[in-house]
PDB file of C-alpha atoms in Angstrom:
ATOM      1  CA  MET A   1     -22.206-158.801  25.868  1.00 57.00           C
ATOM      2  CA  PRO A   2     -20.931-155.882  23.732  1.00 61.00           C
ATOM      3  CA  SER A   3     -23.275-153.003  22.950  1.00 62.00           C
ATOM      4  CA  MET A   4     -24.739-152.586  19.464  1.00 65.00           C
ATOM      5  CA  PHE A   5     -22.177-149.845  18.824  1.00 67.00           C
ATOM      6  CA  GLY A   6     -19.384-152.166  19.945  1.00 72.00           C
ATOM      7  CA  LEU A   7     -20.577-154.988  17.693  1.00 78.00           C
ATOM      8  CA  VAL A   8     -20.850-152.674  14.684  1.00 80.00           C
ATOM      9  CA  PHE A   9     -17.343-151.407  15.423  1.00 80.00           C
ATOM     10  CA  LEU A  10     -15.959-154.960  15.507  1.00 86.00           C
ATOM     11  CA  VAL A  11     -17.713-155.822  12.236  1.00 89.00           C
ATOM     12  CA  ALA A  12     -16.287-152.661  10.644  1.00 87.00           C
ATOM     13  CA  VAL A  13     -12.756-153.521  11.762  1.00 88.00           C
ATOM     14  CA  TYR A  14     -13.143-157.071  10.421  1.00 90.00           C
ATOM     15  CA  ILE A  15     -14.303-155.776   7.035  1.00 92.00           C
ATOM     16  CA  PHE A  16     -11.526-153.183   6.830  1.00 91.00           C
ATOM     17  CA  VAL A  17      -8.764-155.622   7.816  1.00 90.00           C
ATOM     18  CA  ARG A  18      -9.849-159.037   6.536  1.00 91.00           C
ATOM     19  CA  VAL A  19     -12.222-158.320   3.651  1.00 92.00           C
ATOM     20  CA  GLU A  20     -11.231-155.002   2.086  1.00 91.00           C
ATOM     21  CA  LYS A  21      -7.638-155.129   3.378  1.00 92.00           C
ATOM     22  CA  VAL A  22      -7.364-151.349   3.392  1.00 92.00           C
ATOM     23  CA  ASP A  23      -4.059-149.591   3.981  1.00 91.00           C
ATOM     24  CA  VAL A  24      -5.592-146.794   6.067  1.00 89.00           C
ATOM     25  CA  ALA A  25      -8.899-146.626   7.965  1.00 84.00           C
ATOM     26  CA  VAL A  26     -10.388-143.527   9.600  1.00 81.00           C
ATOM     27  CA  ILE A  27     -12.591-144.667  12.485  1.00 76.00           C
ATOM     28  CA  GLU A  28     -14.851-142.479  14.647  1.00 68.00           C
ATOM     29  CA  VAL A  29     -13.733-142.531  18.294  1.00 58.00           C
ATOM     30  CA  GLY A  30     -17.153-142.542  19.971  1.00 55.00           C
ATOM     31  CA  LEU A  31     -16.513-145.860  21.726  1.00 50.00           C
ATOM     32  CA  GLY A  32     -15.321-144.023  24.812  1.00 48.00           C
ATOM     33  CA  GLY A  33     -16.290-140.415  24.292  1.00 47.00           C
ATOM     34  CA  GLN A  34     -13.309-139.135  26.253  1.00 44.00           C
ATOM     35  CA  PHE A  35     -11.525-138.075  23.077  1.00 45.00           C
ATOM     36  CA  ASP A  36     -14.432-136.198  21.520  1.00 47.00           C
ATOM     37  CA  PRO A  37     -13.341-132.783  20.148  1.00 44.00           C
ATOM     38  CA  ASN A  38     -13.689-129.887  22.608  1.00 45.00           C
ATOM     39  CA  GLN A  39     -14.373-132.219  25.514  1.00 43.00           C
ATOM     40  CA  HIS A  40     -10.971-133.450  26.571  1.00 42.00           C
ATOM     41  CA  HIS A  41      -7.744-131.663  27.402  1.00 42.00           C
ATOM     42  CA  THR A  42      -5.703-134.175  25.402  1.00 40.00           C
ATOM     43  CA  ALA A  43      -7.459-133.429  22.107  1.00 40.00           C
ATOM     44  CA  ALA A  44      -4.797-133.283  19.422  1.00 42.00           C
ATOM     45  CA  SER A  45      -3.705-129.937  18.048  1.00 42.00           C
ATOM     46  CA  GLY A  46      -5.863-129.142  15.054  1.00 44.00           C
ATOM     47  CA  THR A  47      -8.971-130.853  16.453  1.00 44.00           C
ATOM     48  CA  ASP A  48      -9.314-128.634  19.521  1.00 48.00           C
ATOM     49  CA  LYS A  49     -10.979-125.974  17.332  1.00 50.00           C
ATOM     50  CA  THR A  50     -13.277-128.437  15.591  1.00 49.00           C
ATOM     51  CA  ARG A  51     -16.973-127.572  15.659  1.00 54.00           C
ATOM     52  CA  LEU A  52     -19.430-130.406  15.181  1.00 53.00           C
ATOM     53  CA  PRO A  53     -23.217-129.949  15.498  1.00 55.00           C
ATOM     54  CA  GLY A  54     -24.324-131.210  18.892  1.00 53.00           C
ATOM     55  CA  ARG A  55     -20.775-131.348  20.226  1.00 67.00           C
ATOM     56  CA  ALA A  56     -19.979-128.471  22.569  1.00 75.00           C
ATOM     57  CA  GLN A  57     -22.356-126.228  20.620  1.00 82.00           C
ATOM     58  CA  ILE A  58     -23.828-122.980  21.948  1.00 88.00           C
ATOM     59  CA  MET A  59     -26.995-121.316  20.645  1.00 87.00           C
ATOM     60  CA  LYS A  60     -28.507-118.097  22.018  1.00 89.00           C
ATOM     61  CA  LYS A  61     -32.213-117.332  21.746  1.00 88.00           C
ATOM     62  CA  GLY A  62     -33.084-114.047  23.432  1.00 90.00           C
ATOM     63  CA  ASN A  63     -32.752-114.487  27.190  1.00 93.00           C
ATOM     64  CA  VAL A  64     -31.928-118.183  26.894  1.00 94.00           C
ATOM     65  CA  THR A  65     -28.572-119.758  26.072  1.00 94.00           C
ATOM     66  CA  TYR A  66     -28.738-123.379  24.936  1.00 93.00           C
ATOM     67  CA  THR A  67     -25.588-125.436  25.282  1.00 90.00           C
ATOM     68  CA  TRP A  68     -25.622-128.763  23.506  1.00 84.00           C
ATOM     69  CA  THR A  69     -23.328-131.708  23.752  1.00 84.00           C
ATOM     70  CA  VAL A  70     -23.876-135.402  23.161  1.00 82.00           C
ATOM     71  CA  ALA A  71     -22.659-137.377  26.172  1.00 84.00           C
ATOM     72  CA  HIS A  72     -23.644-141.011  26.473  1.00 77.00           C
ATOM     73  CA  THR A  73     -20.667-142.396  28.376  1.00 84.00           C
ATOM     74  CA  THR A  74     -19.544-141.504  31.886  1.00 87.00           C
ATOM     75  CA  ASP A  75     -16.241-140.188  30.520  1.00 87.00           C
ATOM     76  CA  SER A  76     -17.922-137.827  28.078  1.00 86.00           C
ATOM     77  CA  MET A  77     -20.507-136.770  30.691  1.00 90.00           C
ATOM     78  CA  GLU A  78     -17.723-135.804  33.080  1.00 91.00           C
ATOM     79  CA  GLN A  79     -16.153-133.632  30.385  1.00 89.00           C
ATOM     80  CA  CYS A  80     -19.582-132.261  29.483  1.00 90.00           C
ATOM     81  CA  ALA A  81     -20.137-131.054  33.056  1.00 92.00           C
ATOM     82  CA  LYS A  82     -16.744-129.340  33.181  1.00 91.00           C
ATOM     83  CA  TRP A  83     -17.239-127.675  29.814  1.00 90.00           C
ATOM     84  CA  PHE A  84     -20.735-126.455  30.676  1.00 92.00           C
ATOM     85  CA  GLN A  85     -19.654-124.948  33.984  1.00 90.00           C
ATOM     86  CA  ASP A  86     -16.731-123.146  32.337  1.00 91.00           C
ATOM     87  CA  GLU A  87     -18.888-121.725  29.544  1.00 91.00           C
ATOM     88  CA  ALA A  88     -21.715-120.760  31.908  1.00 91.00           C
ATOM     89  CA  LYS A  89     -19.316-118.926  34.201  1.00 89.00           C
ATOM     90  CA  LYS A  90     -17.800-116.974  31.308  1.00 90.00           C
ATOM     91  CA  GLU A  91     -21.201-115.917  30.010  1.00 91.00           C
ATOM     92  CA  CYS A  92     -22.389-114.958  33.474  1.00 86.00           C
ATOM     93  CA  SER A  93     -19.676-112.339  33.768  1.00 85.00           C
ATOM     94  CA  THR A  94     -21.430-110.426  30.967  1.00 88.00           C
ATOM     95  CA  ILE A  95     -24.944-110.515  32.488  1.00 87.00           C
ATOM     96  CA  ARG A  96     -26.410-108.426  35.300  1.00 85.00           C
ATOM     97  CA  GLY A  97     -29.090-110.052  37.426  1.00 84.00           C
ATOM     98  CA  ASN A  98     -30.129-113.580  38.311  1.00 85.00           C
ATOM     99  CA  VAL A  99     -28.967-116.270  35.913  1.00 88.00           C
ATOM    100  CA  VAL A 100     -30.536-119.706  36.322  1.00 89.00           C
ATOM    101  CA  ARG A 101     -29.166-122.997  35.046  1.00 91.00           C
ATOM    102  CA  ALA A 102     -31.458-125.693  33.665  1.00 93.00           C
ATOM    103  CA  LEU A 103     -30.960-129.263  32.468  1.00 95.00           C
ATOM    104  CA  VAL A 104     -32.749-131.136  29.669  1.00 94.00           C
ATOM    105  CA  PHE A 105     -31.777-134.796  29.696  1.00 94.00           C
ATOM    106  CA  CYS A 106     -32.587-137.976  27.803  1.00 91.00           C
ATOM    107  CA  MET A 107     -30.707-141.253  27.707  1.00 88.00           C
ATOM    108  CA  THR A 108     -31.843-144.156  25.568  1.00 82.00           C
ATOM    109  CA  LYS A 109     -31.638-147.790  26.594  1.00 77.00           C
ATOM    110  CA  PRO A 110     -29.660-149.853  27.386  1.00 78.00           C
ATOM    111  CA  ARG A 111     -27.589-147.100  29.040  1.00 84.00           C
ATOM    112  CA  LEU A 112     -28.270-146.339  32.701  1.00 89.00           C
ATOM    113  CA  ALA A 113     -28.883-142.695  33.562  1.00 92.00           C
ATOM    114  CA  ALA A 114     -27.840-142.656  37.225  1.00 92.00           C
ATOM    115  CA  PRO A 115     -24.047-143.039  36.717  1.00 93.00           C
ATOM    116  CA  HIS A 116     -24.107-140.207  34.168  1.00 93.00           C
ATOM    117  CA  LEU A 117     -26.264-137.892  36.263  1.00 94.00           C
ATOM    118  CA  GLN A 118     -23.732-138.078  39.094  1.00 93.00           C
ATOM    119  CA  TYR A 119     -21.418-135.843  37.079  1.00 92.00           C
ATOM    120  CA  LEU A 120     -24.101-133.165  36.663  1.00 93.00           C
ATOM    121  CA  LYS A 121     -25.139-132.792  40.295  1.00 89.00           C
ATOM    122  CA  ASP A 122     -22.668-129.981  41.030  1.00 87.00           C
ATOM    123  CA  CYS A 123     -23.562-127.861  37.992  1.00 89.00           C
ATOM    124  CA  GLY A 124     -25.991-125.740  40.009  1.00 87.00           C
ATOM    125  CA  PHE A 125     -29.148-126.612  38.086  1.00 90.00           C
ATOM    126  CA  ARG A 126     -32.283-124.943  39.426  1.00 88.00           C
ATOM    127  CA  VAL A 127     -34.611-126.958  37.179  1.00 91.00           C
ATOM    128  CA  ALA A 128     -34.215-130.293  35.384  1.00 93.00           C
ATOM    129  CA  ALA A 129     -36.463-131.729  32.657  1.00 93.00           C
ATOM    130  CA  PHE A 130     -36.491-135.322  31.417  1.00 94.00           C
ATOM    131  CA  CYS A 131     -38.063-136.494  28.174  1.00 90.00           C
ATOM    132  CA  PRO A 132     -38.153-139.275  25.565  1.00 87.00           C
ATOM    133  CA  CYS A 133     -36.196-139.047  22.333  1.00 82.00           C
ATOM    134  CA  VAL A 134     -39.132-137.565  20.387  1.00 82.00           C
ATOM    135  CA  ILE A 135     -39.364-133.902  19.409  1.00 82.00           C
ATOM    136  CA  SER A 136     -43.148-133.638  19.548  1.00 81.00           C
ATOM    137  CA  THR A 137     -46.129-135.905  20.130  1.00 78.00           C
ATOM    138  CA  SER A 138     -48.656-133.582  18.480  1.00 75.00           C
ATOM    139  CA  ALA A 139     -46.812-132.666  15.258  1.00 66.00           C
ATOM    140  CA  ARG A 140     -46.785-135.830  13.169  1.00 57.00           C
ATOM    141  CA  GLU A 141     -43.744-134.818  11.146  1.00 51.00           C
ATOM    142  CA  HIS A 142     -41.735-134.723  14.370  1.00 49.00           C
ATOM    143  CA  PHE A 143     -43.196-137.742  16.132  1.00 46.00           C
ATOM    144  CA  ILE A 144     -41.907-140.681  14.093  1.00 45.00           C
ATOM    145  CA  ASP A 145     -38.742-142.225  15.481  1.00 45.00           C
ATOM    146  CA  HIS A 146     -36.772-143.066  12.343  1.00 44.00           C
ATOM    147  CA  ILE A 147     -34.180-145.011  14.309  1.00 46.00           C
ATOM    148  CA  SER A 148     -36.321-147.270  16.476  1.00 52.00           C
ATOM    149  CA  LEU A 149     -39.209-148.850  14.599  1.00 52.00           C
ATOM    150  CA  SER A 150     -40.310-150.513  17.834  1.00 58.00           C
ATOM    151  CA  TYR A 151     -40.744-147.197  19.666  1.00 64.00           C
ATOM    152  CA  ASP A 152     -43.349-147.406  22.419  1.00 76.00           C
ATOM    153  CA  ARG A 153     -44.638-144.089  23.780  1.00 77.00           C
ATOM    154  CA  ALA A 154     -45.690-145.426  27.180  1.00 83.00           C
ATOM    155  CA  GLU A 155     -42.357-147.164  27.681  1.00 85.00           C
ATOM    156  CA  ALA A 156     -40.435-144.035  26.657  1.00 84.00           C
ATOM    157  CA  ASN A 157     -42.438-141.841  29.040  1.00 87.00           C
ATOM    158  CA  GLN A 158     -41.843-144.323  31.846  1.00 90.00           C
ATOM    159  CA  ARG A 159     -38.123-144.269  31.153  1.00 90.00           C
ATOM    160  CA  ALA A 160     -38.097-140.458  31.334  1.00 91.00           C
ATOM    161  CA  ALA A 161     -39.933-140.594  34.666  1.00 92.00           C
ATOM    162  CA  GLU A 162     -37.423-143.124  36.004  1.00 94.00           C
ATOM    163  CA  GLN A 163     -34.525-140.906  34.949  1.00 94.00           C
ATOM    164  CA  MET A 164     -36.174-138.014  36.784  1.00 94.00           C
ATOM    165  CA  LYS A 165     -36.319-140.166  39.931  1.00 93.00           C
ATOM    166  CA  ASP A 166     -32.651-141.073  39.468  1.00 94.00           C
ATOM    167  CA  TRP A 167     -31.857-137.357  39.343  1.00 93.00           C
ATOM    168  CA  GLU A 168     -33.893-136.607  42.455  1.00 90.00           C
ATOM    169  CA  THR A 169     -31.971-139.313  44.296  1.00 91.00           C
ATOM    170  CA  VAL A 170     -28.661-137.865  43.118  1.00 89.00           C
ATOM    171  CA  VAL A 171     -29.463-134.295  44.203  1.00 86.00           C
ATOM    172  CA  SER A 172     -31.250-135.253  47.429  1.00 83.00           C
ATOM    173  CA  ALA A 173     -27.935-135.131  49.276  1.00 76.00           C
ATOM    174  CA  LEU A 174     -27.192-131.582  48.121  1.00 71.00           C
ATOM    175  CA  PRO A 175     -27.846-128.617  50.450  1.00 65.00           C
ATOM    176  CA  ALA A 176     -31.176-126.804  50.116  1.00 59.00           C
ATOM    177  CA  GLY A 177     -29.458-123.713  48.688  1.00 53.00           C
ATOM    178  CA  GLN A 178     -28.322-124.359  45.127  1.00 51.00           C
ATOM    179  CA  PRO A 179     -25.526-122.160  43.774  1.00 50.00           C
ATOM    180  CA  ASN A 180     -26.835-119.382  41.557  1.00 46.00           C
ATOM    181  CA  VAL A 181     -24.527-118.589  38.659  1.00 43.00           C
ATOM    182  CA  CYS A 182     -24.170-114.875  39.391  1.00 47.00           C
ATOM    183  CA  ASN A 183     -25.504-114.071  42.814  1.00 44.00           C
ATOM    184  CA  GLY A 184     -24.187-116.483  45.400  1.00 42.00           C
ATOM    185  CA  TYR A 185     -26.981-118.714  46.663  1.00 39.00           C
ATOM    186  CA  VAL A 186     -30.726-118.799  46.302  1.00 42.00           C
ATOM    187  CA  SER A 187     -33.110-120.604  48.593  1.00 40.00           C
ATOM    188  CA  ALA A 188     -34.488-123.754  47.011  1.00 44.00           C
ATOM    189  CA  ASP A 189     -36.624-126.498  48.497  1.00 47.00           C
ATOM    190  CA  PRO A 190     -36.288-129.027  46.967  1.00 51.00           C
ATOM    191  CA  PRO A 191     -32.729-128.255  45.800  1.00 66.00           C
ATOM    192  CA  CYS A 192     -33.742-128.655  42.149  1.00 81.00           C
ATOM    193  CA  LEU A 193     -37.209-128.605  40.584  1.00 86.00           C
ATOM    194  CA  SER A 194     -37.618-131.580  38.260  1.00 89.00           C
ATOM    195  CA  ALA A 195     -40.319-132.951  35.965  1.00 90.00           C
ATOM    196  CA  SER A 196     -40.717-135.457  33.136  1.00 91.00           C
ATOM    197  CA  PHE A 197     -42.340-134.586  29.816  1.00 90.00           C
ATOM    198  CA  PRO A 198     -43.767-136.422  26.793  1.00 87.00           C
ATOM    199  CA  SER A 199     -41.555-134.653  24.254  1.00 87.00           C
ATOM    200  CA  THR A 200     -38.354-132.706  23.783  1.00 88.00           C
ATOM    201  CA  VAL A 201     -40.150-129.487  22.873  1.00 88.00           C
ATOM    202  CA  SER A 202     -42.234-129.465  26.066  1.00 90.00           C
ATOM    203  CA  ALA A 203     -39.135-130.196  28.163  1.00 92.00           C
ATOM    204  CA  LEU A 204     -37.187-127.416  26.427  1.00 91.00           C
ATOM    205  CA  TRP A 205     -39.931-124.849  26.922  1.00 91.00           C
ATOM    206  CA  TRP A 206     -40.373-125.717  30.607  1.00 92.00           C
ATOM    207  CA  ALA A 207     -36.624-125.691  31.257  1.00 93.00           C
ATOM    208  CA  SER A 208     -36.381-122.329  29.476  1.00 93.00           C
ATOM    209  CA  LEU A 209     -38.836-120.980  32.093  1.00 92.00           C
ATOM    210  CA  GLY A 210     -41.222-120.113  29.264  1.00 89.00           C
ATOM    211  CA  LYS A 211     -38.794-117.490  27.929  1.00 92.00           C
ATOM    212  CA  ASN A 212     -38.594-119.014  24.436  1.00 89.00           C
ATOM    213  CA  ALA A 213     -41.934-118.037  22.913  1.00 87.00           C
ATOM    214  CA  SER A 214     -41.190-119.902  19.665  1.00 87.00           C
ATOM    215  CA  LEU A 215     -41.664-123.213  21.506  1.00 87.00           C
ATOM    216  CA  GLU A 216     -44.889-122.326  23.299  1.00 84.00           C
ATOM    217  CA  ALA A 217     -47.582-123.392  20.822  1.00 84.00           C
ATOM    218  CA  LEU A 218     -46.059-126.799  20.102  1.00 84.00           C
ATOM    219  CA  ALA A 219     -45.272-127.385  23.779  1.00 86.00           C
ATOM    220  CA  ARG A 220     -48.842-126.582  24.808  1.00 83.00           C
ATOM    221  CA  ALA A 221     -50.189-128.908  22.126  1.00 84.00           C
ATOM    222  CA  ASP A 222     -47.994-131.742  23.390  1.00 83.00           C
ATOM    223  CA  LEU A 223     -49.050-131.144  26.959  1.00 83.00           C
ATOM    224  CA  GLY A 224     -52.717-130.859  26.031  1.00 78.00           C
ATOM    225  CA  ILE A 225     -53.222-127.696  28.035  1.00 57.00           C
ATOM    226  CA  ASP A 226     -54.968-124.519  26.890  1.00 46.00           C
ATOM    227  CA  GLY A 227     -53.952-121.449  28.863  1.00 46.00           C
ATOM    228  CA  GLY A 228     -53.086-121.491  32.548  1.00 45.00           C
ATOM    229  CA  GLY A 229     -50.358-123.745  33.863  1.00 47.00           C
ATOM    230  CA  VAL A 230     -48.133-125.842  31.671  1.00 49.00           C
ATOM    231  CA  GLY A 231     -46.561-129.157  32.479  1.00 47.00           C
ATOM    232  CA  THR A 232     -47.366-132.765  33.237  1.00 48.00           C
ATOM    233  CA  GLY A 233     -49.148-133.965  36.316  1.00 45.00           C
ATOM    234  CA  GLY A 234     -49.946-130.435  37.414  1.00 48.00           C
ATOM    235  CA  VAL A 235     -46.384-129.171  36.955  1.00 59.00           C
ATOM    236  CA  GLU A 236     -46.314-125.528  35.857  1.00 74.00           C
ATOM    237  CA  VAL A 237     -43.556-123.489  34.274  1.00 81.00           C
ATOM    238  CA  PRO A 238     -41.208-122.859  37.228  1.00 80.00           C
ATOM    239  CA  ASP A 239     -41.810-119.575  39.004  1.00 80.00           C
ATOM    240  CA  VAL A 240     -38.135-118.713  39.251  1.00 82.00           C
ATOM    241  CA  ASP A 241     -36.744-115.183  39.249  1.00 82.00           C
ATOM    242  CA  ALA A 242     -34.267-115.003  36.375  1.00 87.00           C
ATOM    243  CA  VAL A 243     -33.175-112.487  33.770  1.00 90.00           C
ATOM    244  CA  HIS A 244     -31.390-115.199  31.806  1.00 93.00           C
ATOM    245  CA  VAL A 245     -31.485-118.998  31.590  1.00 93.00           C
ATOM    246  CA  GLN A 246     -28.572-121.267  30.697  1.00 94.00           C
ATOM    247  CA  VAL A 247     -29.899-124.612  29.453  1.00 94.00           C
ATOM    248  CA  LEU A 248     -27.693-127.675  29.077  1.00 94.00           C
ATOM    249  CA  VAL A 249     -29.174-130.224  26.657  1.00 92.00           C
ATOM    250  CA  THR A 250     -27.301-133.507  26.899  1.00 91.00           C
ATOM    251  CA  GLY A 251     -27.457-137.281  26.851  1.00 88.00           C
ATOM    252  CA  SER A 252     -28.804-139.040  23.768  1.00 85.00           C
ATOM    253  CA  MET A 253     -27.314-138.132  20.397  1.00 79.00           C
ATOM    254  CA  LEU A 254     -30.770-138.473  18.836  1.00 77.00           C
ATOM    255  CA  MET A 255     -32.421-136.116  21.319  1.00 80.00           C
ATOM    256  CA  VAL A 256     -29.689-133.476  21.079  1.00 81.00           C
ATOM    257  CA  GLY A 257     -29.709-133.575  17.273  1.00 77.00           C
ATOM    258  CA  ARG A 258     -33.469-133.283  17.044  1.00 76.00           C
ATOM    259  CA  ALA A 259     -33.594-130.469  19.587  1.00 79.00           C
ATOM    260  CA  ILE A 260     -31.050-128.468  17.570  1.00 80.00           C
ATOM    261  CA  LYS A 261     -33.098-129.039  14.415  1.00 77.00           C
ATOM    262  CA  LEU A 262     -36.213-127.865  16.235  1.00 77.00           C
ATOM    263  CA  LEU A 263     -34.679-124.585  17.411  1.00 78.00           C
ATOM    264  CA  ASP A 264     -32.953-123.957  14.077  1.00 74.00           C
ATOM    265  CA  ALA A 265     -36.373-124.105  12.431  1.00 66.00           C
ATOM    266  CA  ARG A 266     -37.720-121.479  14.836  1.00 61.00           C
ATOM    267  CA  GLU A 267     -35.408-118.560  14.191  1.00 58.00           C
TER     268      GLU A 267
END
């Protein structure tokens, strides 16, 4: 059974060819993801410099660098991992001290997270946060899912928790010492700290090791915690020594787009 995207694509082709009988049609290539601009070495000349929001985008906020790229196929996730590692390595050469890598991930159904997470296991993430495709659960203007009218909060939270478990299974085979971007290896047990969150903003703040103060108030409201530790199920902001954090935000197009909008609004 084709995906919704595949069915819409087939309907579009039918309309272009049989109904409208157009001479030329420009069709977005997201069916595979491997030809997305900036994510594949065969990108045609002229598109390799293309900049699209949420596609290989980098945003710096103080001591945190956010790297965004939509990747909801295994092909695009493989390219995402390569791109992130290249960019992180280049930035690291300009920073003195411990640099920690963090992952914020969300993948909407019916896609399976595990095959995509396999490509991220060697990126050297010290922390990984998983969340539903909702910016905030406490700010009503951010909560409504304009795409899915059948959104169920409990189901979405359960899906995030399952994706976290998929990640823990993937990284369980890695050695206890995860590669640190700048300084060789750091001791880590488990290899990567992971947690699931009720919203994108709480996941972003946790993954940023609390270094992005502009997210704090909304994150705390979502988590329902006043003062003290922050997180779900007793999870606190990771106590990790770092002068800088490199956060990869990837997976769902909706989550990546909303996260960019959130940070843009908090300049």
